[in-house]
Coordinates of C-alpha atoms in Angstrom, one line a residue:
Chain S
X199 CA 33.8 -26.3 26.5
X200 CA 31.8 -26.1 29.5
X201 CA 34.8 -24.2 31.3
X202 CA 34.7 -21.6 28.5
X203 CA 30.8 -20.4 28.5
X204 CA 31.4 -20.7 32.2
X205 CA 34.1 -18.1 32.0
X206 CA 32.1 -16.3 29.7
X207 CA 29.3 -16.0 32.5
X208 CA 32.2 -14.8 35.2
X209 CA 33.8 -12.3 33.7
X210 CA 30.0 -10.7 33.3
X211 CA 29.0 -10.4 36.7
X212 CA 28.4 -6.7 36.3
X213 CA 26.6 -7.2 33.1
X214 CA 24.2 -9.4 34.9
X215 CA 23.5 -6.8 37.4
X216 CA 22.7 -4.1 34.9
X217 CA 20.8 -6.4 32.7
X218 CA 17.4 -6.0 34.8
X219 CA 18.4 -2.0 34.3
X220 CA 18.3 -3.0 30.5
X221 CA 15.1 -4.7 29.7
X222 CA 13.4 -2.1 32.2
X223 CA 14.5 0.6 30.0
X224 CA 13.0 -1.3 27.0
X225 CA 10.3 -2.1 28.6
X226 CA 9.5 1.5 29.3
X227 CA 10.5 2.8 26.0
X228 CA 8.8 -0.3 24.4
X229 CA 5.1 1.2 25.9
X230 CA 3.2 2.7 23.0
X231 CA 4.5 -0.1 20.6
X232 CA 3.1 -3.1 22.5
X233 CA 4.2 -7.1 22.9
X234 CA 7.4 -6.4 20.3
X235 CA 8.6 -5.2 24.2
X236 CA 9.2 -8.8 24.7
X237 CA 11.6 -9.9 21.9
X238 CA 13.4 -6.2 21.8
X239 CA 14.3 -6.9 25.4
X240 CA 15.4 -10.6 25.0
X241 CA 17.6 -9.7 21.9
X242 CA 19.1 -6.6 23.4
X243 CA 20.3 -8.4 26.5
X244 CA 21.9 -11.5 24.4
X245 CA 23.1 -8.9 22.1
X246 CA 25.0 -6.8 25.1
X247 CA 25.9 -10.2 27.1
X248 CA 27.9 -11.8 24.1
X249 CA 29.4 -8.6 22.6
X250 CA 30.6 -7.6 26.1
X251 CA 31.8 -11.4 26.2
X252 CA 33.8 -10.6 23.1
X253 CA 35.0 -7.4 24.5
X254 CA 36.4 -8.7 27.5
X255 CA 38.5 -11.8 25.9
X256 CA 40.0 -8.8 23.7
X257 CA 41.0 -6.4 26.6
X258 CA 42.6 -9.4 28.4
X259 CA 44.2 -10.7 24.7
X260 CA 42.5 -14.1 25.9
X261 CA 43.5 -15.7 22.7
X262 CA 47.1 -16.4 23.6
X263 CA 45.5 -17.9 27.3
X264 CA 43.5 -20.0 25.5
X265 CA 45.6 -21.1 22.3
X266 CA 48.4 -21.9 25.2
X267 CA 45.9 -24.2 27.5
X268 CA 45.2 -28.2 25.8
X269 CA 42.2 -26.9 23.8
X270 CA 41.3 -27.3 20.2
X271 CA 40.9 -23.9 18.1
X272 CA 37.6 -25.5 17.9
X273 CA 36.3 -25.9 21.0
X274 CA 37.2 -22.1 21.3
X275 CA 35.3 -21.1 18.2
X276 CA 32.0 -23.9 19.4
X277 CA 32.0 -22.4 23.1
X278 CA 31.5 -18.9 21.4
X279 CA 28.4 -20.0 19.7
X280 CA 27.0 -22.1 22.7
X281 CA 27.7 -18.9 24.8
X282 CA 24.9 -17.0 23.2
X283 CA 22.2 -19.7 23.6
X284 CA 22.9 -19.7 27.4
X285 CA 22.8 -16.1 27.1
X286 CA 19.5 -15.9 25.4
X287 CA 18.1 -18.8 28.0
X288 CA 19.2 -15.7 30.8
X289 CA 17.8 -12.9 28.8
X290 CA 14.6 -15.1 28.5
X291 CA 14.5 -15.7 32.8
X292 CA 15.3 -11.8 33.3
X293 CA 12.4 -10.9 31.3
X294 CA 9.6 -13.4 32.7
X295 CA 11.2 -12.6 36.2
X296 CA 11.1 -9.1 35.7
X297 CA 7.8 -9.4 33.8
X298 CA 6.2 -10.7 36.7
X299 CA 7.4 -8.2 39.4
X300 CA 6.0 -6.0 37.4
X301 CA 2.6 -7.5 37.2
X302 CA 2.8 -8.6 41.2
X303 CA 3.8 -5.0 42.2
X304 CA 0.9 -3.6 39.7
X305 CA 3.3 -1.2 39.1
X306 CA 1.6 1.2 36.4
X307 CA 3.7 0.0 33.5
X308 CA 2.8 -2.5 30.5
X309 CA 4.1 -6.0 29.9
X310 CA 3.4 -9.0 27.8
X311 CA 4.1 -12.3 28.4
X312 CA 6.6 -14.4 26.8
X313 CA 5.1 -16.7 24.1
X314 CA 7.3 -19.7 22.1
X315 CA 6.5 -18.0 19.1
X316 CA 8.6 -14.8 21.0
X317 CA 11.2 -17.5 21.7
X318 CA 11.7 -19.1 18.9
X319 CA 11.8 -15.6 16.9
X320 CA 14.8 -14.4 19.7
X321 CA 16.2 -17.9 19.0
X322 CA 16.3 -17.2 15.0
X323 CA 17.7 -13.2 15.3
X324 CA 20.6 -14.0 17.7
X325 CA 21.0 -17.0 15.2
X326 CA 21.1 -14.8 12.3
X327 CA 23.0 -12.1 14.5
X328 CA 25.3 -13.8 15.8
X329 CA 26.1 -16.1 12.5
X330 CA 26.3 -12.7 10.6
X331 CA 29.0 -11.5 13.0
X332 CA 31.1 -14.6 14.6
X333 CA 32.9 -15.5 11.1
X334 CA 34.0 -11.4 11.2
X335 CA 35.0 -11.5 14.6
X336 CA 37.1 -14.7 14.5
X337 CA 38.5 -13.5 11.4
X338 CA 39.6 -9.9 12.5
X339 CA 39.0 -9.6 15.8
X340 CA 37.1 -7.8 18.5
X341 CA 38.3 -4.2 17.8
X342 CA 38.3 -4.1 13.9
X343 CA 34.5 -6.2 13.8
X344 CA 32.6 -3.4 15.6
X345 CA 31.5 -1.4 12.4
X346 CA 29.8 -4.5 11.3
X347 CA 28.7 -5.4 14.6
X348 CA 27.3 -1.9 14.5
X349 CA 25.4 -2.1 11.4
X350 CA 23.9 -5.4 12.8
X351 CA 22.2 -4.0 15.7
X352 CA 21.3 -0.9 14.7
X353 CA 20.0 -2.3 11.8
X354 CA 18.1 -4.6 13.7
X355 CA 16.5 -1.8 15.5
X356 CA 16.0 0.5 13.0
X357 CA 14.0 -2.2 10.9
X358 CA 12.2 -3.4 13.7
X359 CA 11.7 0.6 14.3
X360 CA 10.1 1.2 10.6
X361 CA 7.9 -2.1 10.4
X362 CA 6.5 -2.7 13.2
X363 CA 4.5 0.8 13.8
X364 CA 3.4 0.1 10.0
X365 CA 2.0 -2.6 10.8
X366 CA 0.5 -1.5 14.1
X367 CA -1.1 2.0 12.0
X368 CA -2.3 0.5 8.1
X369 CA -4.0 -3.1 9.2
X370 CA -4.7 -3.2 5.0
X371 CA -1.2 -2.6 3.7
X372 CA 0.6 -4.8 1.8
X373 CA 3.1 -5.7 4.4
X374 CA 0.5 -6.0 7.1
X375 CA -1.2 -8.3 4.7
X376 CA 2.2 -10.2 4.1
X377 CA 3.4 -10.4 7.9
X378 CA -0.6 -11.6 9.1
X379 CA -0.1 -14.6 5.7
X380 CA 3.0 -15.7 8.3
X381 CA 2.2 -15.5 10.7
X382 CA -1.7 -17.1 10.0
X383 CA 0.4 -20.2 8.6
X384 CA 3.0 -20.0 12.0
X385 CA 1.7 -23.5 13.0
X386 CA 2.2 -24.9 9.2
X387 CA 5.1 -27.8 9.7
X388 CA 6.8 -27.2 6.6
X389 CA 7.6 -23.8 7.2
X390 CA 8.7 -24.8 10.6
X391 CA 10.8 -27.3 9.1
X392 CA 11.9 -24.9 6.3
X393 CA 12.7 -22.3 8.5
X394 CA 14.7 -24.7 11.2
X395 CA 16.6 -26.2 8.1
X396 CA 17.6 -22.6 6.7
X397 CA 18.4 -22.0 10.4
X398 CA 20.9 -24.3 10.9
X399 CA 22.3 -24.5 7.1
X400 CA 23.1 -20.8 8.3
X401 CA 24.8 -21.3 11.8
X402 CA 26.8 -24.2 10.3
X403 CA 27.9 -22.4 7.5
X404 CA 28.7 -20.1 9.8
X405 CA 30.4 -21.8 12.2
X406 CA 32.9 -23.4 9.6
X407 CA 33.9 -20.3 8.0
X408 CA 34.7 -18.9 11.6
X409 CA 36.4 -22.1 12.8
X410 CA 38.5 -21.4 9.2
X411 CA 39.1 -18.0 10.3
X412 CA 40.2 -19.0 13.9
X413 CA 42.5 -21.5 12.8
X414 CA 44.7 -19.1 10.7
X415 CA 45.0 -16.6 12.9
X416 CA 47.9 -15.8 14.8
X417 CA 48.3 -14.3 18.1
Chain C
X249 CA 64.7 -40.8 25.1
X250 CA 63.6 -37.8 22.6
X251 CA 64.3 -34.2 23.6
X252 CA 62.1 -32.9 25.5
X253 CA 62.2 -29.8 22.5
X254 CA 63.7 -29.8 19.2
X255 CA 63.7 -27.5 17.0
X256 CA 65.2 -27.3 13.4
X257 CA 65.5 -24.8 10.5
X258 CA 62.6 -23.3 11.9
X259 CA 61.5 -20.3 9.7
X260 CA 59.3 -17.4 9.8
X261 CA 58.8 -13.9 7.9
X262 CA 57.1 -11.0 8.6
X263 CA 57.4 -8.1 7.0
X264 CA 60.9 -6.1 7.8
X265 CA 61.7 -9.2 10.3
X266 CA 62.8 -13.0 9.8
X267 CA 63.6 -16.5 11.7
X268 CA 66.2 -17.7 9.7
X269 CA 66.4 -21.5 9.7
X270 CA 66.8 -21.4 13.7
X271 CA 67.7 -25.0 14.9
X272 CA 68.1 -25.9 19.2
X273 CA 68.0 -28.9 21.4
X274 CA 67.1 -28.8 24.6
X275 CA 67.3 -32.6 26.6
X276 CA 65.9 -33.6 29.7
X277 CA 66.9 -32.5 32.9
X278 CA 68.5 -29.2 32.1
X279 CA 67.2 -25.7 31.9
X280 CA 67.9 -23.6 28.7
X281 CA 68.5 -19.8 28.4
X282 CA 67.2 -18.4 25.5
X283 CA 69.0 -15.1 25.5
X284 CA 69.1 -12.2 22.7
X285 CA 68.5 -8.4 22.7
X286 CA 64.8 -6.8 22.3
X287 CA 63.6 -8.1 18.5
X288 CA 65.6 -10.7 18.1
X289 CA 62.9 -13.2 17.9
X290 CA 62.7 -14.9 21.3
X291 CA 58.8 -14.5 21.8
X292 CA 58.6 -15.2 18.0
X293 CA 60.2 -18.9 18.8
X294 CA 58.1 -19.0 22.0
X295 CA 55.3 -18.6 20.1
X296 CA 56.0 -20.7 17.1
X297 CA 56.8 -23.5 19.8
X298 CA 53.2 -23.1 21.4
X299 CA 52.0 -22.8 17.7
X300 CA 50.3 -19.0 18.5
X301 CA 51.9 -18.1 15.2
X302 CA 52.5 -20.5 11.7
X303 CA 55.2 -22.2 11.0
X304 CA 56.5 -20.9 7.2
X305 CA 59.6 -23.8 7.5
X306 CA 61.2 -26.3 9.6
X307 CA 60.3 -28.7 12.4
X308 CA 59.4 -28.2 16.2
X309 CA 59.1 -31.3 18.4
X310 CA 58.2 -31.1 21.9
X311 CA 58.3 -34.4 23.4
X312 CA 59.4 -36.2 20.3
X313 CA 56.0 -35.1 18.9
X314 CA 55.2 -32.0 16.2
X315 CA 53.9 -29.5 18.0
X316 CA 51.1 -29.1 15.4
X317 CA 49.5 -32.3 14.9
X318 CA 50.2 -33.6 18.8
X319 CA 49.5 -29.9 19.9
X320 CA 46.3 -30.7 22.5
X321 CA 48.6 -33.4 24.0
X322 CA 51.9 -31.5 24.1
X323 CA 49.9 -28.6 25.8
X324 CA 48.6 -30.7 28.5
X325 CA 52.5 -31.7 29.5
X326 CA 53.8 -27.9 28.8
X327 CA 53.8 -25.4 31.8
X328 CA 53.8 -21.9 30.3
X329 CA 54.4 -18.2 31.8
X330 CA 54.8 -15.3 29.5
X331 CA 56.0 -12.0 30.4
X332 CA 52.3 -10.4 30.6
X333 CA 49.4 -11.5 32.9
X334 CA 47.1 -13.0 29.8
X335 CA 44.9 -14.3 32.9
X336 CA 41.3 -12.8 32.8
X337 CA 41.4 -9.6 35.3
X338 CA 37.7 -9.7 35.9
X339 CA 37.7 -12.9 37.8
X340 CA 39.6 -14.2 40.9
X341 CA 42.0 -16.5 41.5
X342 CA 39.9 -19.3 42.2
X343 CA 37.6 -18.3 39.5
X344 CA 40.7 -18.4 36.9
X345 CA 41.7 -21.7 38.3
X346 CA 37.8 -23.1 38.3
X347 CA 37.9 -22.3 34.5
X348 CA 41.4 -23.6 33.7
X349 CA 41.9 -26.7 36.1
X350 CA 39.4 -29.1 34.4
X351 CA 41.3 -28.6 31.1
X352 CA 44.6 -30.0 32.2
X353 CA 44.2 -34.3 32.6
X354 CA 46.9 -33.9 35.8
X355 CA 45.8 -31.2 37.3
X356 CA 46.7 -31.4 41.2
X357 CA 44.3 -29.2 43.7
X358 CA 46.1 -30.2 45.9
X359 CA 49.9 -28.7 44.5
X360 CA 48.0 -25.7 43.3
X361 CA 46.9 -25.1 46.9
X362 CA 50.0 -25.5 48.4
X363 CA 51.8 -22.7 46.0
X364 CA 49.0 -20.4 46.7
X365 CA 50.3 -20.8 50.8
X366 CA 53.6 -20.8 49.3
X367 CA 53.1 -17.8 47.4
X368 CA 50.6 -15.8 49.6
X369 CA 48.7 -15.7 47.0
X370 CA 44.7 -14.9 48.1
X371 CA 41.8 -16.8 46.3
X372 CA 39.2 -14.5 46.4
X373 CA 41.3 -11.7 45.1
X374 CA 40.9 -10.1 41.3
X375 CA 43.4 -11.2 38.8
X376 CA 43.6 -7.0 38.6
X377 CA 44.2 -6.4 42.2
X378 CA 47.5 -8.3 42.0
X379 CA 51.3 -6.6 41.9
X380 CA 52.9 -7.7 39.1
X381 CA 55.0 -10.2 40.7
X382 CA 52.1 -11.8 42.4
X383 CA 50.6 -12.8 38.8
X384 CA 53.6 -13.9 37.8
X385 CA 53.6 -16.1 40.7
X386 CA 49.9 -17.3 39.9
X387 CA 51.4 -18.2 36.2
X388 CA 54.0 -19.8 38.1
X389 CA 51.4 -22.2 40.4
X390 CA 49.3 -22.6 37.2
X391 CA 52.3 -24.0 35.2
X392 CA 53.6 -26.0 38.1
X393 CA 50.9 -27.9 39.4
X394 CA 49.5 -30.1 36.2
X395 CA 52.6 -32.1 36.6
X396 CA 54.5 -30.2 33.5
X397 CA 57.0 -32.1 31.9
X398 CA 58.6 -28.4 30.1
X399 CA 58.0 -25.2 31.2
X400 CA 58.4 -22.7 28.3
X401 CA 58.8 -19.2 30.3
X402 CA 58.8 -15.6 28.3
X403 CA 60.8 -12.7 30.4
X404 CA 59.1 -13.9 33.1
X405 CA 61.7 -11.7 35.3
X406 CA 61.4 -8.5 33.5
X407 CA 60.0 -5.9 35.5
X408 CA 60.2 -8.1 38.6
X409 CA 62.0 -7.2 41.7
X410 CA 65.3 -9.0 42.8
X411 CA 63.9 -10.8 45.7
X412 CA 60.9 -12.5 43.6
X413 CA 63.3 -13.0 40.7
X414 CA 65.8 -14.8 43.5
X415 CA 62.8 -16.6 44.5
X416 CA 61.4 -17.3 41.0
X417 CA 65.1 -18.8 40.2
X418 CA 65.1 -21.3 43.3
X419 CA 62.0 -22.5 42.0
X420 CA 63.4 -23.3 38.7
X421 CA 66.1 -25.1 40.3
X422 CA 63.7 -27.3 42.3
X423 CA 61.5 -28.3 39.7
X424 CA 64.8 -29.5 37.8
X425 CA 65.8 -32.0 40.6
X426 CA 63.5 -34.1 39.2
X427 CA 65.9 -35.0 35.8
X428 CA 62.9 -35.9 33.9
X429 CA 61.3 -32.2 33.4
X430 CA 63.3 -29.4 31.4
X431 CA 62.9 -25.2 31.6
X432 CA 63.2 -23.3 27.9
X433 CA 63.8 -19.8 29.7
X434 CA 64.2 -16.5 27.1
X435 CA 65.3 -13.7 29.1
X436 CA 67.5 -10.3 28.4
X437 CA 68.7 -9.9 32.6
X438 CA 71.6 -12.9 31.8
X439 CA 72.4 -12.9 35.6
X440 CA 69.5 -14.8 36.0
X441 CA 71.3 -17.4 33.6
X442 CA 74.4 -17.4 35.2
X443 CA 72.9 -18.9 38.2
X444 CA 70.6 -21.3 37.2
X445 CA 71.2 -22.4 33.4
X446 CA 72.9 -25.0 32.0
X447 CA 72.7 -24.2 28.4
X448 CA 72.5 -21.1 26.4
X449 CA 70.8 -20.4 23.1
X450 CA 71.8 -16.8 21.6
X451 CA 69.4 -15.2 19.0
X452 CA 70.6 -12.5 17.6
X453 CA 68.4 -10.9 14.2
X454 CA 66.8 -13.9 13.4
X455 CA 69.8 -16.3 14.0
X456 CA 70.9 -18.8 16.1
X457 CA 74.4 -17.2 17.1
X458 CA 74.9 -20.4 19.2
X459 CA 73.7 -22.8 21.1
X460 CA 75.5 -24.8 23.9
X461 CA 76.3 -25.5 27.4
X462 CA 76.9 -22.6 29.6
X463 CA 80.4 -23.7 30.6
X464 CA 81.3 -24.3 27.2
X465 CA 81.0 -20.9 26.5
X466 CA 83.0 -19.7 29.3
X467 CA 85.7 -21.9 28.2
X468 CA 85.9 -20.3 24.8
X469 CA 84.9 -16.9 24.9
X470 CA 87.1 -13.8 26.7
X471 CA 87.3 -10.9 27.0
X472 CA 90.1 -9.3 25.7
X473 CA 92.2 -5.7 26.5
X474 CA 95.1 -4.4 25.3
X475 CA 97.5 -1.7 24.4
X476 CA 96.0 0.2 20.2
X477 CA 99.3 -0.7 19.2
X478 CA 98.9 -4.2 18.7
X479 CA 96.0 -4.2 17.2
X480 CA 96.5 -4.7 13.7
X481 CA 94.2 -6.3 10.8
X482 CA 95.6 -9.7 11.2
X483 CA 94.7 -9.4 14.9
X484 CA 91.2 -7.9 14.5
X485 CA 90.0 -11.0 12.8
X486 CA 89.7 -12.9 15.7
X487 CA 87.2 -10.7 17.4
X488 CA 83.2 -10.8 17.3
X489 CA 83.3 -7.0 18.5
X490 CA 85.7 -4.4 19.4
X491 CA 85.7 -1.4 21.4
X492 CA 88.2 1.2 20.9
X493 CA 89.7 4.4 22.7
X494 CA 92.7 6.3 22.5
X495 CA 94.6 4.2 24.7
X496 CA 93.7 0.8 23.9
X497 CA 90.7 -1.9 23.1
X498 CA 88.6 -3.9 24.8
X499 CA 86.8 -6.8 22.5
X500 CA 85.4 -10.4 22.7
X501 CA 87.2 -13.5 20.7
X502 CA 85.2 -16.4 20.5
X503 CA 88.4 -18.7 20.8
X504 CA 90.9 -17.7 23.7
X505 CA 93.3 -20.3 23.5
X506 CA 94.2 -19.6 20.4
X507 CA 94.7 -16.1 21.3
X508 CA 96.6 -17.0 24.3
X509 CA 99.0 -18.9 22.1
X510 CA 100.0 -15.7 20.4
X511 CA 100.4 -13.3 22.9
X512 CA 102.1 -14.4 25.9
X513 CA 102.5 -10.8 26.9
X514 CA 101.0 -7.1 26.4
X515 CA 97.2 -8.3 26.7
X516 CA 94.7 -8.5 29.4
X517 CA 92.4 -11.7 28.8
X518 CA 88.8 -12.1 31.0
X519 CA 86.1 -14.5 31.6
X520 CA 83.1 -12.3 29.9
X521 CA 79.8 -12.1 31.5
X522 CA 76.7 -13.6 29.2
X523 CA 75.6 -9.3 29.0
X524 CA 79.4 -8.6 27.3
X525 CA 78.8 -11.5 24.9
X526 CA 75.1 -10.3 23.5
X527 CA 76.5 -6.6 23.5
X528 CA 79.6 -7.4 21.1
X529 CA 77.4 -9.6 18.8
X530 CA 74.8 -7.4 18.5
X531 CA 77.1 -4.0 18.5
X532 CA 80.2 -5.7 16.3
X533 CA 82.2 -2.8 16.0
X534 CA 81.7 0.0 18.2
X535 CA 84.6 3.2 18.6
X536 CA 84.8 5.2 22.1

């Protein structure tokens, strides 16, 4: 399994050299909206890293390498998943390093620190993300999942887009109210616990119906 | 000792195309042609063999062991190279062989490094930066040097140049020296199989046409010319395929003694070449 998120960090080399190019531009785009700078840019870099992971095993039809080498259709399906926490764990080390250029350079450009409650928020979208998506693209593959994959991240964005300058302008709406209630209570252990439970009822679910997928496909 | 691959009534449909109950046995110690015309299900089998596609019938033992429920082991003894680099462009030859190596339990660095000498083939190039004969030659080391007990090999000449194909083919007929290992070889250049193989499989629309030693069919099979006189119903019935013109016919029977017996005169009978046999199965009947 190792060998396989290793491969998927190989193939990417390029990816790693734009990925400072692509939390700067969030970061820069991210200035009049504040400390959200710090997820966007974590999620958009695990975002590109394991879709362009996904792309690449299509353009080289990877699946008859891999179905042909002594490996289970599962460990295929479980390297996929582990894949994106490594590549949220680099996402996470590009911002702080990138972060704190910033801030030793006193370069004329906002940044926020990276909090757990950040981390642990990245941790749950790329969850959700990525448990949304894997069970499509192990079921149809790379080229037929992107409209979906579309919808994801734009969607992400585009929520993200609406509610968080909502919040930021009317401190006494509604959903202000709502997010502040959650937020107030972040530290409460039940909803951690609730909240880690649903999290991994979702990736497991998740990760069966892909594995399902995976293992009646043919190549 | 179980074959080293067996495979009976094997099945599989898709739509417009079928395997129909396709059973082969290929024992230790001998390479196997698996020869047929484009779409006649060789990669199908290939793939139903390295279960890349489902089974909808039939059996397929590699090893003595189903291929399905023995698969991770009969991988780690199978030496594939298909007729298309499936090896990750992006990364280089030591890179590919950093990811696969640790996934094979007999992996040998030290046999992998001496084909790369062997083969001139550079570590620290791209997978993409190779000539097509160079990554069939990394397939080749790849296959070769996890101590495979069968290599199961997809047109891995087509498109290759005569000298690499010459030298792909002694290769083959070093690694079968050793009587314990077998080669399952589908190809559509049959010169390649009349040097090196000792039996022949012949799929032909989904059926096994036969299956049997090389020299066997050599001893069966002619080619057969002759004068349009002579060639009357009773006479046509003994050929897989005729070609006709206005002076005579050329066609292939499939038992040339008995054909012998009939005619002692008037008739031209040949030794056919693997490439005569496909084209009068496939073609039939076919007028000049």
């Amino acid at each position: 399994m190792f060998n396989l998120i290793l491969k998927d960090i190989l193939i990417q080399k390029k990816t790693f050299l734009f990925g400072a190019v692509y939390i700067m531009i969030i970061i820069l785009s991210f200035q009049q909206i504040g400390s959200p700078m710090v997820p966007a840019s974590i999620i958009a870099l695990t975002y590109v890293m394991t879709q362009y992971a996904c792309a690449y095993d299509d353009k080289n039809k990877a699946d008859i390498l891999l179905n042909s080498l002594p490996l289970g259709r599962d460990t295929v399906v479980a390297a996929r998943y582990l894949s994106t926490f490594v590549f949220l764990a680099i996402a996470v080390v590009y911002y702080i390093v990138l972060a704190g250029i910033i801030s030793v350079l006193r370069l004329p450009v906002r940044v926020y620190p990276v909090s757990f409650e950040d981390i642990a928020g990245c941790l749950f979208s790329s969850i959700v993300m990525t448990s949304i998506y894997f069970p499509v693209f192990f079921k149809v593959g790379y080229i037929k999942s992107r409209m979906v994959n579309f919808v994801l991240f734009y969607g992400l964005f585009f929520v993200g887009g609406m509610l968080v300058p909502e919040l930021v302008k009317d401190k006494n709406s509604e959903l202000a109210k709502w997010t502040t209630r959650l937020f107030s209570n972040q530290w409460d252990v039940h909803i951690i616990a609730g909240a880690f439970i649903i999290t991994i009822l979702f990736l497991s679910t998740s990760y069966m119906l892909s594995l399902k997928f995976y293992r009646n496909r043919e190549f | 000792m179980a074959p080293i691959l067996e495979v009976k009534g094997l099945r599989k449909e898709f739509k417009g195309f079928a395997l129909k109950n396709i059973s082969f046995t290929l024992e230790r110690g001998y390479i196997m042609g698996f020869i047929g015309p484009n779409g006649a299900g060789k990669s199908t089998t290939i793939k139903l063999i390295m279960n890349l596609l489902k089974r909808d019938g039939g059996e397929i033992k590699v090893f003595g062991l189903d291929n399905i429920k023995h698969e991770k082991e009969i991988k780690n003894r199978i030496g594939f190279v298909f007729d298309e680099n499936y090896f990750y462009e992006e990364l280089t030859v030591a890179e590919m062989k950093r990811v696969i190596a640790p996934l094979y339990k007999n992996w040998d660095d030290g046999a992998f490094n001496r084909y790369l000498k062997k083969f001139s083939l550079p570590p620290d190039k791209k997978i993409k930066e190779l000539s097509k004969g160079m990554k069939m030659k990394f397939s080749l080391a790849v296959a070769l040097s996890h101590n495979a007990e069968l290599l199961i090999m997809d047109e891995p000449t087509s498109g290759l140049d005569p000298i690499i194909r010459s030298e792909l083919l002694d290769i083959l007929t070093s690694v079968i020296q050793d009587e314990n290992k077998g080669v399952f070889f589908s190809t559509h250049i049959t010169s390649d199989l009349d040097k090196i193989a000792d039996y022949i499989t012949f799929i032909n629309d989904g059926r096994i046409i036969f299956s049997c030693p090389k020299d066997d069919i050599f001893e069966k099979y002619a080619l057969v010319r002759g004068p349009k006189e002579i060639l009357n119903a009773g006479l046509r019935q003994y050929f897989v395929g005729i070609k006709e013109n206005r002076f005579g016919f050329e066609g292939l029977v499939k038992d040339k003694h008995q054909l012998n017996k009939m005619f002692k005169d008037g008739i031209v009978i040949d030794k056919p070449s693997l490439d005569d046999i496909m084209l009068y199965f496939t073609r039939r009947v076919q007028n000049v």
